[in-house]
Coordinates of C-alpha atoms in Angstrom, one line a residue:
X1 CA 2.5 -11.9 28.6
X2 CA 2.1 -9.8 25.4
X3 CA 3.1 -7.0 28.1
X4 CA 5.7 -4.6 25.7
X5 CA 9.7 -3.9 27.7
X6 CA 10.6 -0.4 28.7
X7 CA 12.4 1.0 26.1
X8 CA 15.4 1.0 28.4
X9 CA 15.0 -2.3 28.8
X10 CA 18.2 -4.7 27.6
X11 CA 16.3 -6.9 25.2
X12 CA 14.5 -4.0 23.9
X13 CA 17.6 -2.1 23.3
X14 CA 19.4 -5.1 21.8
X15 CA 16.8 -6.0 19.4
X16 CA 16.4 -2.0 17.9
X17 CA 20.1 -1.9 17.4
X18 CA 19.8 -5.0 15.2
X19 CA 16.5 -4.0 13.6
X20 CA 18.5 -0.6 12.7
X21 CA 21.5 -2.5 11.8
X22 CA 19.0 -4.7 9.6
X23 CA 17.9 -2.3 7.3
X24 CA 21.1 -0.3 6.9
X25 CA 23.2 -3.0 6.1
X26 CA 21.1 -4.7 4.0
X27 CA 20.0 -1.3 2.5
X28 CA 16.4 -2.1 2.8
X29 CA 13.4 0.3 2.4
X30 CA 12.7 2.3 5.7
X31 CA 9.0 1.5 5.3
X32 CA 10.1 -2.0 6.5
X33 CA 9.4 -1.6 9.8
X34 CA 5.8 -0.6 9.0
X35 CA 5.5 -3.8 7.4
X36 CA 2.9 -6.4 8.9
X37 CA 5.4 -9.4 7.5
X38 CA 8.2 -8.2 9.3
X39 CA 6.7 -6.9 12.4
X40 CA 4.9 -10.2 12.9
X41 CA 8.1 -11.2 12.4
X42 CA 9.7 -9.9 15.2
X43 CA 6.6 -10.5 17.9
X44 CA 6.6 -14.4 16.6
X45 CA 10.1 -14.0 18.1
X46 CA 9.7 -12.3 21.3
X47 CA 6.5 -10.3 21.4
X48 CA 7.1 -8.0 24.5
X49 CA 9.2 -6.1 21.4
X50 CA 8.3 -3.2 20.0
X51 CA 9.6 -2.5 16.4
X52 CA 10.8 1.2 16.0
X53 CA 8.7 3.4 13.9
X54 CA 9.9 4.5 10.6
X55 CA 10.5 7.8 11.6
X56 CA 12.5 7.1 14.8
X57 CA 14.4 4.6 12.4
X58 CA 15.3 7.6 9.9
X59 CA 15.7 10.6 11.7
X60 CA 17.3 9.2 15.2
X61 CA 18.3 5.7 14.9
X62 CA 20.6 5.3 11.7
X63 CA 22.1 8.7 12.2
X64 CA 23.5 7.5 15.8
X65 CA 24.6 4.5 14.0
X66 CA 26.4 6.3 11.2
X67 CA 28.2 8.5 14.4
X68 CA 29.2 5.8 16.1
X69 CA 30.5 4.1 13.1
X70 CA 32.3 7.3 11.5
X71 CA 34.3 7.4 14.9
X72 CA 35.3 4.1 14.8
X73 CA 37.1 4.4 11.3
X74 CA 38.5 7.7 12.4
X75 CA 40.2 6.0 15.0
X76 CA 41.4 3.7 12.7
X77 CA 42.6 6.6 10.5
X78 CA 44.4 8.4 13.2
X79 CA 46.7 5.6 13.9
X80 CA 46.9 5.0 10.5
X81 CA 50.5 6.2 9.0
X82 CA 50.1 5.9 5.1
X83 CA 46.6 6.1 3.6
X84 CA 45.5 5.5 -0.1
X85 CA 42.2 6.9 -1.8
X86 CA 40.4 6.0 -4.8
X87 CA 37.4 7.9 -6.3
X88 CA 35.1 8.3 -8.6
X89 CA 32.3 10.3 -10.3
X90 CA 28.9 8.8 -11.4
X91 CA 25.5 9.9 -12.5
X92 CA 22.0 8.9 -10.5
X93 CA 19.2 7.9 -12.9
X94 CA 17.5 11.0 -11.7
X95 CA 21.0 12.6 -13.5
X96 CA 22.5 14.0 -9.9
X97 CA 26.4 13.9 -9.9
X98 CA 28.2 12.3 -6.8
X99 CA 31.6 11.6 -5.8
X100 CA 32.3 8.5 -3.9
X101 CA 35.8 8.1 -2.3
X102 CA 37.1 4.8 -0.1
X103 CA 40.0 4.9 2.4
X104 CA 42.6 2.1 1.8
X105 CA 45.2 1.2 4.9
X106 CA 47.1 -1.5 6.1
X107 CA 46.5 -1.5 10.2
X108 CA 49.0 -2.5 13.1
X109 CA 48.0 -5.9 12.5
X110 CA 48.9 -6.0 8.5
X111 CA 45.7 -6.2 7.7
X112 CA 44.5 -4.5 4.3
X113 CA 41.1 -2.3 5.6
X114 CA 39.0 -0.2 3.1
X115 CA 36.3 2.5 4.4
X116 CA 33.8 4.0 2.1
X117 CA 34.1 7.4 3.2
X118 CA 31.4 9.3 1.2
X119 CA 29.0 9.0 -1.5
X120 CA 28.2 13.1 -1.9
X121 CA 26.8 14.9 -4.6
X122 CA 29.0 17.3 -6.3
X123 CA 27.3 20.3 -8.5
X124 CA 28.6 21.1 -12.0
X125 CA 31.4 21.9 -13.7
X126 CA 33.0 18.9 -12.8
X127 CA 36.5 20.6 -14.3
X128 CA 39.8 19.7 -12.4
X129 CA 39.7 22.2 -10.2
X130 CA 36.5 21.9 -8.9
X131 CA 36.9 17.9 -8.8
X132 CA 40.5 18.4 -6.7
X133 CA 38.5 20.8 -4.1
X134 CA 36.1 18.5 -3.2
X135 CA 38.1 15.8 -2.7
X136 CA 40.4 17.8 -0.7
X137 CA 37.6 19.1 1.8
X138 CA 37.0 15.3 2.0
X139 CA 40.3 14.8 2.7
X140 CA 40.7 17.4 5.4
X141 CA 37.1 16.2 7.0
X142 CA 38.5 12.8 8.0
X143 CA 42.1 14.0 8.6
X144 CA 43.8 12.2 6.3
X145 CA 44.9 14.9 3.8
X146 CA 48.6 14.5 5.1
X147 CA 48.6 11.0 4.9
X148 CA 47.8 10.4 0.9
X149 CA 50.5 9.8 -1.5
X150 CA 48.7 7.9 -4.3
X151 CA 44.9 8.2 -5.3
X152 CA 43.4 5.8 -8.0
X153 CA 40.7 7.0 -10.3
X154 CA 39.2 6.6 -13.6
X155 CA 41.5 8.1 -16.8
X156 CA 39.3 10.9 -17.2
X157 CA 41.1 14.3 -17.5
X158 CA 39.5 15.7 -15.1
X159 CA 40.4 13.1 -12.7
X160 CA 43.7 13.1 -13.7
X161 CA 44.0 16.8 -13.8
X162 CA 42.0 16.6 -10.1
X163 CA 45.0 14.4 -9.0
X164 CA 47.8 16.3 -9.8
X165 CA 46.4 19.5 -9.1
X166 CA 46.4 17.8 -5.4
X167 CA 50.2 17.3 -5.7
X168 CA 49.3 13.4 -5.5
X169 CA 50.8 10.8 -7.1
X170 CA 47.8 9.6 -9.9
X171 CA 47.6 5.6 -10.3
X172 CA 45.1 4.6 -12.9
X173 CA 42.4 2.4 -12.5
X174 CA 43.4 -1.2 -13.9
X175 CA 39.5 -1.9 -15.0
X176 CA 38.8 1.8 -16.4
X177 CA 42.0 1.2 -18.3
X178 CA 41.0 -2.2 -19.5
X179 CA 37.8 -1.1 -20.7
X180 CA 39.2 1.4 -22.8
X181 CA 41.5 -1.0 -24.2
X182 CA 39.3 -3.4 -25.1
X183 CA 37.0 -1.0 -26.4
X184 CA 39.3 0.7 -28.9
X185 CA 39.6 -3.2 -30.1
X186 CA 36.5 -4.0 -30.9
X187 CA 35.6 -0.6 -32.6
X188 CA 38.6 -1.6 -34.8
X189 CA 36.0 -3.1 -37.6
X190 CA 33.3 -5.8 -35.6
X191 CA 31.1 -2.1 -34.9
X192 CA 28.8 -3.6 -37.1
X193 CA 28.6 -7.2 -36.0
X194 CA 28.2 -5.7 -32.4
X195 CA 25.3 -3.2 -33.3
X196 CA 23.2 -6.2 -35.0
X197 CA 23.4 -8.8 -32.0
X198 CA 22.9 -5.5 -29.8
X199 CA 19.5 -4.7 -31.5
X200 CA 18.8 -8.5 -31.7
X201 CA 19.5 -9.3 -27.8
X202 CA 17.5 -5.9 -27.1
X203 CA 14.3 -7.0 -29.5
X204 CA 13.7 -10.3 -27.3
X205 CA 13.7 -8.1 -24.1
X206 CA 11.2 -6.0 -25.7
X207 CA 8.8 -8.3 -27.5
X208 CA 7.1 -10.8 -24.8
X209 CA 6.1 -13.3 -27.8
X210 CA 9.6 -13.3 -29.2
X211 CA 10.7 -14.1 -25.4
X212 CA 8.3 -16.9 -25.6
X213 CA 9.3 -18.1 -28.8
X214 CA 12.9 -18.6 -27.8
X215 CA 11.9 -20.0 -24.7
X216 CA 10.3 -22.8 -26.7
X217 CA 12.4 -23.2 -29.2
X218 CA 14.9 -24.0 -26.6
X219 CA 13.2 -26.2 -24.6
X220 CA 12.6 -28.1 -28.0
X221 CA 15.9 -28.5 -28.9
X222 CA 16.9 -29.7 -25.4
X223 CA 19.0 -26.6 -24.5
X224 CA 19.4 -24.5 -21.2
X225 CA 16.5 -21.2 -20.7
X226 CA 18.2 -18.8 -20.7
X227 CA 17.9 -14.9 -21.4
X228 CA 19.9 -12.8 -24.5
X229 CA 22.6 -10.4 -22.7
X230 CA 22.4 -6.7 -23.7
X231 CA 25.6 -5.1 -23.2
X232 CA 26.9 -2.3 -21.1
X233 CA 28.5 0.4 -22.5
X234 CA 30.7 1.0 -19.1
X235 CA 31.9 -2.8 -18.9
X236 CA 33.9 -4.6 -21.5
X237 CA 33.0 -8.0 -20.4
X238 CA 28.9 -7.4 -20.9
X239 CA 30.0 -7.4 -24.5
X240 CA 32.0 -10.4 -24.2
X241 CA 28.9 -12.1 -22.7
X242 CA 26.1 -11.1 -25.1
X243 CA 28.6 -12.6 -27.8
X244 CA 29.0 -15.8 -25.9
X245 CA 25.2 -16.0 -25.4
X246 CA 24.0 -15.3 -29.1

């Protein structure tokens, strides 16, 4: 029977809360669930199911999961008797400024748990002050503002200036601090060398006969495909691979 279950019905309940927990998990488009592939999907497998629209998904279904999720790691924060934070700003593509700022705690059980708390844009200035007020509201909003004695972020002064400002003990991020490091090494007389294999791993992204070419001229000389790396101007090790590569 192609007959659809109440929407009270158990097996109907069960399968929206995994659809829902589907796409936020995996972080896949809403417009999933309008999609013929995945619908058929879900019929092939019992077809007295009926997939939850994409509205219903966005405005009703992930925000109750998000609740019921949010009080689950509060009560894991309450109990909680020492709690450490780390944060840190970054810039969308569309140039909007977030924070984002994870919970670390060891539970009853000694077991290490971390909780992304928030990802929430933050207008400008991003001075010390205003960066030390918004993670305290953040703080205060999940309870925990009492319970911090270290916070780990990048070595930006800001960050740094955010940090103290809190009266919280400041811990440096090992890879931020890293990167630095390395950075100040290689600008110590290889800039050159690093801008030409830069501009020559970038040409054979841009030119589709020069991909080509390589390609062949690989496969002629017996070697692996593979791609030129351009590197990242926010990780150390993207240069070390583009090196490696060339």
């Amino acid at each position: 029977s192609r007959v659809k279950y109440p929407r009270t019905h158990l097996k109907q309940k069960r399968a929206t809360t995994l659809i829902t927990k589907y796409v936020a998990f995996g972080m896949h488009p809403l417009r999933t669930v309008e999609e013929k592939g995945f619908i058929d999907l879900i019929e092939g497998l019992d077809a007295k199911v009926t997939v939850p629209s994409r509205k219903k998904l966005s405005t009703v279904l992930i925000p109750e999961l998000y609740d019921s999720t949010r009080q689950l790691v509060l009560e894991q924060l309450n109990v909680a008797t020492h709690v450490a934070v780390t944060f840190d700003l970054w810039t969308s593509r569309s140039v909007d400024q977030y924070v984002g700022l994870t919970a670390h705690f060891i539970n009853s059980q000694f077991q290490l748990k971390s909780y992304v708390l928030v990802n929430v844009e933050i207008p400008p200035p991003h001075t010390g002050e205003a960066v030390a007020e918004k993670v305290q509201e953040i703080l205060t909003e999940w309870g925990i503002q009492n319970k911090v004695q270290f916070v780990v972020a990048d070595n930006g002064a800001n960050c740094i200036k955010a940090i103290r400002l809190m009266n919280k003990l400041f811990v440096p991020c090992m890879a931020h601090t890293l990167h630095l490091a390395v950075g100040k090494g290689l600008a110590a007389g290889i800039d050159s060398v690093l801008t030409k294999c830069s501009k020559v791993a970038e040409f054979f992204h841009r030119s589709a006969a020069a991909k080509y070419c390589l390609e062949e001229k690989q496969r002629s000389l017996g070697l692996p495909i593979e791609k030129l790396i351009i590197k990242c101007d926010t990780r150390w090790n993207s240069v070390f691979n583009m090196l490696q590569r060339i």
